Amino acid sequence: MADSIAKWAMQVRAGDTRAISRAITAIENSDPRAEDLLRELFPFTGRAYLIGITGAPGTGKSTLVDKLAAHYRAQGKTVGIIAVDPSSPYTGGAVLGDRIRMQGHATDSGIFIRSMATRGFFGGLARATADAALVLDSAGKQIVLIETVGVGQDEIDVVRLAECTLVLVVPGLGDDVQNMKAGLMEVADIFVLNKAEREGADRLEQQLHAMLELAPSHNDGRGWKPPVIRTTATEGKGIGELAEAIEKCRQQREHSGEQRARILEYWKQRLLLLLETQLLARALGDDGQRALESLASEVAERKKNPYTAVRELLARVGL
Amino acid sequence: MADSIAKWAMQVRAGDTRAISRAITAIENSDPRAEDLLRELFPFTGRAYLIGITGAPGTGKSTLVDKLAAHYRAQGKTVGIIAVDPSSPYTGGAVLGDRIRMQGHATDSGIFIRSMATRGFFGGLARATADAALVLDSAGKQIVLIETVGVGQDEIDVVRLAECTLVLVVPGLGDDVQNMKAGLMEVADIFVLNKAEREGADRLEQQLHAMLELAPSHNDGRGWKPPVIRTTATEGKGIGELAEAIEKCRQQREHSGEQRARILEYWKQRLLLLLETQLLARALGDDGQRALESLASEVAERKKNPYTAVRELLARVGL
């Protein structure tokens, strides 16, 4: 068992596509071997640069991700792509989407593309995506692109783990700046005004700048002010400028020390989440689920106070 | 201390408006006395019927709640109202809103209206609202109306604790059934087609019925199929029919045993959440925050594996 995990980890680190795929599947399935594998891989992580890409449906995320990946590949960098779209009604089509998108890069071993299955992940989606990113990181991918639709809190949590987050907007989609989710605005390091040839692009750019002036979160004195980059992803226009902006963001964050502060905060949150999961697993233990149900029944009938019930559960593990 | 809590609980149970207000403020502030108070009040809860009201901004939730409250008052029932709107930019105006709305019921001691302050509640909003509902329940309110805007997961969690949830829709608001959040659809026990005199009401009702035919969650064989009730809340039209539908929902759930199943599931979830909070507080303890930060720093520098770090935190409490 320990041997096979070690071998698997070696294969992942060598960039073996099937080993990487199996690793991400294990993460998706909460397979206990996933933790053993991640433990092996962890010392070899921390080298990839994580870029989050989010925006409403129809903003052209997938096309932009493809073009950005091609740009990095042309520079000789290895690329991993994780596509997450929990709200999409087309989840079942993720595999097909992969196949279609893979074709352009099919013969290129320097790129790895994977859709995350999202069913049953409620709340754990960000964790699963973070672990998948660690796998790609240990596999030597220098750039990891994480693509998600920017709708709910889950999705925002997913891009929060990125070192640089792109928020896509397009003219005339009815997603006026006023209607944009506040949480989405706050995670934006760069605004990508895609389909920039469309009518209304100037007005949308003005709105974005006006909003950036007002938003306190973007005037916090730490120096990085999100730029607005115009692209027409379908024609590859603006991709070079976008990559430059991403690089500037990276350098500025590193020099200001903000990068380190963000990474520390990130690991604090992840440790907290891991701790929580472990604590619950231990407190509830083997017959814990049954104990919980019988306590819930007593509480529902007002035979027991919920606070007393929780003390009883704590006492089970000597706390 | 114990004396003053006991006295406070007596005042709440007697329906004293200031005592109830202080209790909800204590819950909002995570004041430790809130738990002591809730422990005293808990045995006297479980009698109120909780109705959740949700819908996009502009659907007329507040007016509907006011009219529904007046309807129940006219039947001689006591009513508590909790208004929660975490996404509203007018949170600061909640007090003003209260004052304006209170005027209609100001001389009526059988009604209690309260807005929940929502700042800093991330994730705990549903818990705080649930505790506030327990307070109103123990204060003898027979009907508790919980009003929230139906936007994010937090808000959906808030109405999930209700025994009957109304989802408001209005014609021509651009919130077509297709665009409606799936989570919101699933919690609906009754659809309220408000502003029913507007153009497009027939089409919207047809869409709702068509969607209900397709939605598997609403065809689960447990018998309750969400009806669509037309109202014009500003004129009080349809309020009687709505109250009848709510009563039918309550009776059907009680007879089918679903009500009991829902309450059990609800207390399981609440116990789990309480347990989680207590476990973390104990595991992190006095200097736990510092331990967490130092471990996060080691993990960020890849000097330590996150899984090893969590084991060290568990060992601190002998787990």
XYZ file of C-alpha atoms in Angstrom:
638
model
C 0.000 0.000 0.000
C 2.661 2.519 1.091
C 4.749 1.257 -1.842
C 2.006 1.778 -4.378
C 1.332 5.286 -3.076
C 5.041 6.119 -3.375
C 5.060 4.796 -6.929
C 1.922 6.721 -7.812
C 3.484 9.908 -6.410
C 6.614 9.323 -8.524
C 4.462 8.960 -11.635
C 2.558 12.161 -10.837
C 5.819 14.030 -10.295
C 7.102 12.720 -13.626
C 4.039 14.307 -15.249
C 2.356 11.033 -16.179
C -1.091 12.063 -17.437
C -2.899 8.938 -16.291
C -1.388 9.101 -12.812
C -2.434 12.766 -12.516
C -5.950 11.937 -13.682
C -6.250 9.094 -11.173
C -5.072 11.452 -8.418
C -7.721 14.047 -9.201
C -10.396 11.355 -9.417
C -9.332 10.111 -5.962
C -9.653 13.666 -4.641
C -13.101 14.042 -6.197
C -14.232 10.775 -4.630
C -12.767 11.618 -1.201
C -10.832 8.374 -1.572
C -8.694 7.944 1.592
C -5.643 7.260 -0.610
C -5.879 10.855 -1.835
C -4.610 12.156 1.512
C -1.716 9.679 1.558
C -0.791 10.699 -1.958
C -1.028 14.433 -1.204
C 1.186 13.909 1.833
C 3.825 12.434 -0.476
C 3.442 15.166 -3.079
C 3.242 18.158 -0.752
C 7.001 18.795 -0.333
C 7.240 19.184 -4.112
C 4.560 21.866 -4.362
C 4.668 25.654 -4.050
C 6.297 26.321 -7.399
C 3.295 26.730 -9.707
C 1.626 30.084 -10.243
C -2.151 29.782 -9.804
C -4.379 31.942 -11.975
C -8.151 32.019 -11.390
C -10.535 32.874 -14.223
C -14.161 33.642 -13.478
C -17.151 35.453 -14.957
C -20.809 34.967 -15.774
C -21.850 32.311 -18.318
C -21.317 33.572 -21.850
C -18.310 35.772 -21.107
C -15.992 33.449 -23.028
C -13.997 31.933 -20.166
C -13.098 28.673 -21.898
C -11.852 30.374 -25.045
C -9.785 32.825 -23.019
C -8.289 30.003 -20.963
C -7.380 28.109 -24.155
C -5.671 31.161 -25.676
C -3.851 32.021 -22.466
C -2.644 28.422 -22.157
C -1.381 28.513 -25.764
C 0.434 31.786 -24.993
C 2.264 30.245 -22.022
C 3.050 27.079 -23.984
C 4.616 29.253 -26.739
C 6.871 30.688 -24.014
C 7.933 27.161 -23.125
C 5.992 27.026 -19.863
C 4.080 23.933 -18.788
C 0.381 24.456 -18.102
C -2.352 22.743 -16.098
C -6.024 23.640 -16.472
C -8.796 22.848 -14.003
C -12.304 23.708 -15.202
C -14.932 23.953 -12.470
C -18.488 24.931 -13.164
C -20.745 23.865 -10.339
C -23.793 25.799 -11.464
C -23.698 24.672 -15.039
C -26.598 22.531 -16.175
C -24.108 20.887 -18.523
C -22.060 19.181 -15.817
C -22.738 15.892 -17.515
C -21.117 17.309 -20.616
C -17.815 18.145 -18.958
C -16.112 15.101 -20.419
C -17.260 15.980 -23.896
C -16.079 19.557 -23.385
C -12.709 18.199 -22.361
C -12.443 16.083 -25.426
C -13.270 18.937 -27.749
C -10.883 21.308 -26.026
C -8.128 18.738 -25.718
C -7.952 18.321 -29.501
C -6.074 21.561 -29.977
C -3.481 20.497 -27.430
C -3.793 16.731 -27.742
C -0.274 16.117 -28.968
C 1.266 18.486 -26.393
C 2.528 16.742 -23.248
C 3.279 20.103 -21.610
C -0.385 20.754 -20.989
C -2.948 18.971 -18.836
C -6.679 19.774 -18.954
C -9.214 18.462 -16.496
C -12.801 19.210 -15.574
C -13.726 18.713 -11.947
C -16.887 16.749 -11.376
C -18.813 18.819 -8.899
C -21.699 16.670 -7.800
C -21.963 16.148 -4.094
C -19.174 18.561 -3.320
C -21.246 21.151 -1.472
C -18.803 23.352 0.366
C -15.911 21.014 -0.338
C -15.518 22.194 -3.906
C -12.856 24.745 -3.014
C -10.951 22.100 -1.024
C -11.096 19.584 -3.877
C -9.961 22.187 -6.406
C -7.125 23.285 -4.125
C -5.941 19.686 -3.796
C -6.165 19.167 -7.565
C -4.039 22.291 -8.014
C -1.441 20.823 -5.605
C -1.320 17.694 -7.760
C -0.661 19.716 -10.928
C 1.874 21.827 -9.025
C 3.802 18.711 -7.916
C 3.590 17.418 -11.492
C 5.709 20.366 -12.532
C 3.077 22.540 -14.194
C 4.446 26.076 -13.946
C 1.100 27.739 -14.626
C -2.160 26.389 -13.255
C -5.333 27.957 -14.657
C -8.497 27.465 -12.621
C -11.671 28.294 -14.507
C -15.020 28.693 -12.765
C -18.300 30.429 -13.386
C -18.667 33.366 -10.987
C -22.053 32.842 -9.476
C -22.228 31.649 -5.898
C -20.064 31.721 -2.798
C -18.617 28.306 -3.635
C -17.220 29.550 -6.910
C -15.805 32.657 -5.316
C -14.088 30.449 -2.739
C -12.572 28.474 -5.609
C -10.891 31.481 -7.201
C -9.906 32.892 -3.819
C -7.181 30.272 -3.746
C -5.574 31.666 -6.899
C -2.615 34.014 -6.737
C -4.045 36.201 -9.474
C -7.734 36.256 -10.331
C -9.179 37.425 -13.636
C -12.822 38.499 -13.712
C -14.324 38.469 -17.204
C -16.976 40.928 -18.261
C -18.492 41.478 -21.697
C -20.513 44.379 -23.094
C -24.254 43.962 -23.445
C -24.687 40.834 -21.382
C -26.891 42.621 -18.883
C -24.311 41.996 -16.201
C -23.885 45.661 -15.517
C -21.296 46.587 -12.997
C -24.116 47.571 -10.654
C -25.535 44.062 -10.749
C -22.230 42.327 -10.326
C -21.908 40.361 -7.138
C -19.917 42.326 -4.586
C -17.871 39.253 -3.680
C -16.824 38.840 -7.289
C -15.622 42.445 -7.526
C -13.490 41.974 -4.449
C -11.570 38.958 -5.709
C -10.702 40.627 -9.043
C -7.003 41.316 -9.553
C -7.511 42.014 -13.243
C -10.698 42.794 -15.143
C -10.788 41.240 -18.598
C -13.163 43.081 -20.892
C -13.703 40.298 -23.396
C -15.572 40.548 -26.719
C -14.193 44.088 -26.671
C -15.216 44.686 -30.289
C -18.860 44.729 -29.212
C -20.917 47.857 -28.782
C -20.926 49.221 -25.260
C -17.313 48.261 -24.494
C -16.286 51.888 -23.833
C -19.181 52.473 -21.475
C -18.475 49.220 -19.593
C -14.808 50.151 -19.217
C -15.785 53.570 -17.852
C -18.143 51.925 -15.372
C -15.405 49.580 -14.197
C -12.980 52.450 -13.653
C -15.634 54.474 -11.833
C -16.367 51.523 -9.576
C -12.673 50.931 -8.888
C -12.354 54.542 -7.735
C -15.140 54.007 -5.233
C -14.326 50.504 -4.022
C -12.435 50.727 -0.751
C -11.138 47.170 -1.119
C -9.240 48.252 -4.210
C -7.739 51.354 -2.633
C -6.206 49.745 0.407
C -2.793 51.271 -0.114
C -1.149 47.925 -0.806
C -0.454 49.187 -4.257
C -2.133 46.880 -6.731
C -5.011 48.507 -8.555
C -6.837 46.095 -10.869
C -6.349 47.130 -14.487
C -8.957 46.627 -17.191
C -7.538 44.645 -20.149
C -9.461 44.443 -23.410
C -9.465 41.145 -25.257
C -11.168 39.433 -28.148
C -10.304 35.912 -27.115
C -11.754 34.221 -30.193
C -9.160 36.047 -32.324
C -6.390 35.938 -29.720
C -6.417 39.743 -29.425
C -5.130 41.219 -26.162
C -3.792 37.920 -24.807
C -0.198 39.206 -24.742
C -1.239 42.338 -22.818
C -3.204 40.170 -20.416
C -0.185 37.930 -19.734
C 1.903 41.061 -19.096
C -0.654 42.369 -16.591
C -0.640 38.999 -14.825
C 3.156 39.102 -14.600
C 3.059 42.676 -13.218
C 0.533 41.609 -10.586
C 2.803 38.718 -9.557
C 5.898 40.923 -9.270
C 4.137 43.697 -7.394
C 2.668 41.225 -4.886
C 6.008 39.563 -4.330
C 7.868 42.839 -3.748
C 5.238 44.314 -1.440
C 5.167 41.179 0.714
C 1.457 40.829 0.072
C 1.984 37.531 -1.656
C 3.428 36.017 1.525
C 0.589 37.451 3.644
C -1.986 35.946 1.282
C -0.335 32.534 1.286
C -0.160 32.514 5.103
C -3.831 33.415 5.365
C -4.637 30.742 2.817
C -2.885 28.012 4.804
C -4.461 29.182 8.044
C -7.893 28.728 6.465
C -7.009 25.361 4.979
C -5.582 24.038 8.243
C -8.712 25.193 10.030
C -10.888 23.342 7.538
C -8.817 20.172 7.786
C -8.906 20.388 11.574
C -12.674 20.813 11.560
C -13.157 17.767 9.345
C -10.878 15.625 11.528
C -12.465 16.786 14.785
C -15.951 15.936 13.565
C -14.861 12.552 12.253
C -13.374 11.704 15.655
C -16.176 13.136 17.777
C -18.802 11.285 15.766
C -16.713 8.160 15.281
C -18.143 4.745 14.471
C -21.572 4.918 16.005
C -21.522 8.716 16.185
C -24.028 9.109 13.432
C -26.483 7.008 15.407
C -25.753 8.950 18.600
C -26.369 12.180 16.702
C -29.696 10.928 15.402
C -30.919 9.770 18.778
C -29.864 13.085 20.386
C -31.587 15.037 17.586
C -34.759 13.069 18.276
C -34.623 13.872 22.012
C -33.995 17.557 21.246
C -36.857 17.684 18.723
C -39.171 16.339 21.420
C -37.804 18.917 23.900
C -36.681 16.107 26.197
C -33.162 17.456 25.993
C -31.551 20.848 25.530
C -29.381 21.130 22.376
C -26.529 22.580 24.439
C -26.622 19.603 26.817
C -26.729 17.270 23.803
C -23.566 18.808 22.372
C -21.809 18.454 25.744
C -22.634 14.759 25.662
C -21.113 14.447 22.193
C -17.982 16.268 23.373
C -17.729 13.988 26.391
C -17.561 11.000 24.026
C -14.057 12.100 23.003
C -13.065 13.254 26.478
C -13.551 16.961 25.809
C -25.776 35.975 37.018
C -27.853 32.792 36.939
C -30.579 34.761 38.702
C -30.564 37.543 36.152
C -30.689 35.044 33.293
C -33.658 33.314 34.912
C -35.405 36.667 35.326
C -34.631 37.630 31.733
C -36.054 34.298 30.527
C -39.229 34.914 32.536
C -39.627 38.325 30.928
C -39.124 36.864 27.440
C -41.689 34.146 28.138
C -44.132 36.805 29.334
C -43.741 38.491 25.938
C -41.913 41.576 27.236
C -40.836 43.422 24.080
C -37.654 44.902 25.545
C -36.527 41.574 26.991
C -37.107 39.903 23.596
C -35.174 42.671 21.835
C -32.245 42.354 24.259
C -32.225 38.590 23.693
C -31.985 38.946 19.918
C -29.273 41.584 20.276
C -27.308 39.183 22.497
C -27.664 36.488 19.812
C -26.492 38.916 17.110
C -23.446 39.864 19.182
C -22.593 36.232 20.040
C -22.860 37.359 23.663
C -22.111 34.302 25.882
C -25.259 35.075 27.910
C -27.289 34.264 24.794
C -26.536 30.536 25.174
C -27.454 30.585 28.870
C -30.696 32.330 28.037
C -31.528 29.952 25.164
C -30.876 27.001 27.466
C -33.527 28.419 29.845
C -35.978 29.141 27.051
C -35.559 25.948 25.043
C -38.038 23.757 26.964
C -40.749 26.315 26.152
C -40.177 26.241 22.393
C -41.546 24.042 19.631
C -45.013 25.542 19.535
C -44.638 28.309 16.944
C -45.189 27.675 13.243
C -42.274 29.060 11.208
C -43.014 30.523 7.792
C -40.153 31.601 5.515
C -40.687 34.300 2.874
C -38.094 34.836 0.173
C -37.752 36.288 -3.302
C -35.639 38.661 -5.358
C -35.494 42.354 -4.419
C -38.575 44.160 -5.684
C -40.970 41.228 -5.366
C -42.817 42.922 -2.492
C -41.754 40.681 0.400
C -42.182 43.290 3.157
C -45.684 44.277 2.052
C -46.741 40.641 1.808
C -45.326 39.912 5.259
C -47.202 42.899 6.706
C -50.494 41.795 5.170
C -50.018 38.166 6.195
C -49.222 39.282 9.758
C -52.367 41.419 9.830
C -54.382 38.423 8.582
C -53.116 36.195 11.410
C -53.657 38.962 13.981
C -57.270 39.302 12.801
C -57.627 35.568 13.579
C -56.381 36.293 17.092
C -52.972 34.680 16.572
C -49.783 36.249 17.951
C -47.106 36.977 15.384
C -43.341 37.476 15.363
C -41.490 38.829 12.334
C -37.769 38.512 11.652
C -36.533 40.428 8.623
C -33.149 39.351 7.294
C -31.594 40.854 4.218
C -27.867 40.241 4.145
C -27.315 41.368 0.586
C -29.231 44.604 0.899
C -27.169 47.759 0.568
C -29.680 49.341 2.963
C -28.700 47.286 5.996
C -28.042 50.519 7.837
C -31.624 51.474 7.158
C -33.097 48.415 8.847
C -33.975 50.368 11.979
C -35.764 53.008 9.939
C -37.575 50.285 8.024
C -38.682 48.803 11.332
C -39.989 52.109 12.551
C -41.982 52.721 9.403
C -43.419 49.224 9.406
C -44.059 49.194 13.143
C -46.399 52.162 12.861
C -49.201 50.063 11.438
C -48.897 47.617 14.335
C -47.437 49.938 16.977
C -50.303 49.692 19.399
C -50.614 45.913 19.020
C -48.781 43.936 21.716
C -49.566 40.658 19.922
C -46.972 41.364 17.245
C -43.213 41.703 17.411
C -41.105 42.928 14.461
C -37.358 42.790 14.345
C -34.669 43.230 11.678
C -31.557 41.127 12.132
C -28.319 43.031 11.810
C -26.288 40.881 9.481
C -22.811 42.353 9.457
C -20.080 39.926 10.349
C -22.383 36.955 10.360
C -20.893 35.097 7.420
C -22.225 31.571 7.625
C -23.651 32.138 11.094
C -26.627 34.049 9.785
C -28.848 30.963 9.636
C -27.813 30.025 13.191
C -28.551 33.524 14.532
C -31.916 33.620 12.785
C -32.794 30.169 14.102
C -31.958 31.272 17.659
C -33.991 34.469 17.258
C -36.927 32.319 16.100
C -36.546 30.172 19.252
C -36.772 33.350 21.348
C -40.005 34.429 19.635
C -41.333 30.874 19.940
C -40.671 30.841 23.704
C -42.285 34.294 23.939
C -45.528 32.674 22.808
C -45.672 33.914 19.220
C -47.830 31.350 17.415
C -46.705 32.391 13.947
C -43.098 33.407 13.192
C -42.507 34.972 9.784
C -38.912 34.992 8.570
C -38.319 37.302 5.619
C -35.121 37.183 3.564
C -34.027 38.138 0.083
C -33.390 35.010 -1.973
C -29.962 35.540 -3.396
C -27.102 33.510 -1.943
C -26.630 30.258 -0.105
C -26.790 32.026 3.264
C -30.278 33.291 2.571
C -31.429 29.903 1.344
C -30.075 28.377 4.567
C -32.149 30.915 6.497
C -35.450 29.871 4.937
C -34.540 26.193 5.074
C -35.265 26.345 8.795
C -38.879 27.349 8.164
C -41.662 24.780 8.235
C -43.320 26.319 5.176
C -41.415 28.477 2.703
C -43.011 30.965 0.326
C -41.043 31.987 -2.753
C -42.240 35.265 -4.278
C -42.102 35.915 -7.995
C -43.480 38.843 -9.958
C -44.148 39.246 -13.693
C -41.706 41.283 -15.737
C -38.869 41.488 -13.239
C -36.517 39.599 -15.524
C -36.305 36.817 -12.976
C -37.612 34.283 -15.418
C -38.098 30.832 -14.083
C -35.097 29.748 -16.156
C -32.843 32.188 -14.346
C -34.118 31.377 -10.916
C -31.558 29.846 -8.633
C -32.037 26.095 -8.444
C -31.622 26.152 -4.668
C -34.442 28.653 -4.341
C -36.785 26.487 -6.413
C -36.095 23.533 -4.193
C -37.008 25.221 -0.925
C -40.331 26.511 -2.242
C -43.389 25.001 -0.585
C -45.668 27.638 -2.081
C -45.051 29.986 -4.998
C -46.579 33.430 -4.472
C -47.174 35.197 -7.757
C -47.300 38.731 -6.390
C -48.239 41.887 -8.325
C -50.522 39.487 -10.178
C -52.364 42.338 -11.930
C -49.256 43.021 -14.029
C -48.841 41.940 -17.614
C -47.147 38.592 -18.027
C -48.702 37.007 -14.926
C -50.393 34.242 -16.931
C -47.203 33.374 -18.756
C -45.209 33.305 -15.502
C -47.782 31.026 -13.880
C -47.616 28.666 -16.863
C -43.828 28.607 -16.616
C -43.993 27.775 -12.925
C -46.406 24.913 -13.530
C -44.273 23.609 -16.402
C -41.189 23.721 -14.177
C -42.983 21.960 -11.337
C -43.874 19.133 -13.711
C -40.212 18.677 -14.562
C -38.603 19.194 -11.162
C -37.895 15.832 -9.596
C -37.591 17.376 -6.129
C -41.219 18.354 -6.323
C -42.412 14.974 -7.519
C -40.922 12.857 -4.797
C -44.142 11.105 -3.935
C -44.336 12.610 -0.478
C -47.491 14.289 -1.595
C -47.030 18.017 -1.332
C -46.929 19.753 -4.684
C -46.212 23.490 -4.365
C -49.245 25.489 -5.494
C -49.022 28.870 -7.212
C -51.061 31.514 -5.337
C -51.759 34.882 -6.970
C -51.639 37.956 -4.757
C -51.662 41.735 -5.006
C -50.178 42.367 -1.594
C -50.496 46.164 -1.738
C -54.279 45.759 -1.913
C -54.454 42.736 0.346
C -55.742 40.567 -2.528
C -55.118 36.824 -2.289
C -53.855 36.909 1.308
C -56.714 34.728 2.575
C -56.058 32.120 -0.148
C -52.366 32.196 0.726
C -53.056 31.592 4.428
C -55.277 28.652 3.434
C -52.519 27.147 1.295
C -50.066 27.522 4.203
C -52.500 25.720 6.505
C -52.969 22.920 3.953
C -49.194 22.531 3.683
C -48.912 22.274 7.479
C -51.680 19.667 7.750
C -50.403 17.568 4.858
C -46.864 17.533 6.302
C -48.091 16.566 9.736
C -50.238 13.723 8.481
C -47.630 12.305 6.123
C -44.975 12.315 8.859
C -42.766 14.516 6.717
C -42.939 17.280 9.283
C -41.284 15.070 11.886
C -38.624 13.913 9.407
C -37.805 17.536 8.544
C -37.568 18.573 12.184
C -35.257 15.643 12.966
C -32.998 16.503 10.048
C -33.013 20.133 11.146
C -31.854 19.296 14.675
C -29.210 16.907 13.354
C -27.766 19.753 11.297
C -27.964 22.226 14.179
C -26.309 19.841 16.637
C -23.565 19.203 14.111
C -22.942 22.926 13.728
C -22.897 23.508 17.484
C -20.530 20.570 17.917
C -18.199 21.901 15.228
C -18.052 25.326 16.855
C -17.321 23.857 20.298
C -14.689 21.446 18.980
C -12.790 24.216 17.208
C -12.964 26.507 20.224
C -11.457 23.764 22.391
C -8.841 22.557 19.926
C -7.599 26.082 19.316
C -8.012 27.231 22.910
C -6.138 30.127 24.456
C -2.964 30.263 22.418
C -4.448 28.143 19.634
C -4.654 31.042 17.243
C -0.913 31.593 17.607
C -0.219 27.876 17.169
C -2.317 27.908 14.012
C -0.414 30.862 12.605
C 2.982 29.370 13.289
C 1.921 26.043 11.749
C 0.518 27.862 8.695
C 3.857 29.578 8.272
C 5.756 26.264 8.400
C 3.345 24.727 5.898
C 3.624 27.720 3.549
C 7.395 27.261 3.563
C 6.957 23.518 2.929
C 8.799 22.744 6.181
C 5.778 20.824 7.341
C 3.021 18.812 5.731
C -0.498 20.211 6.333
C -1.694 16.761 7.422
C 1.072 16.523 10.033
C 0.234 20.054 11.185
C -3.398 19.098 11.767
C -2.321 16.011 13.736
C -0.301 18.290 15.991
C -3.339 20.490 16.581
C -5.424 17.409 17.399
C -2.765 16.181 19.825
C -3.129 19.438 21.759
C -6.538 18.282 22.955
C -5.525 14.650 23.338
C -7.135 13.447 20.125
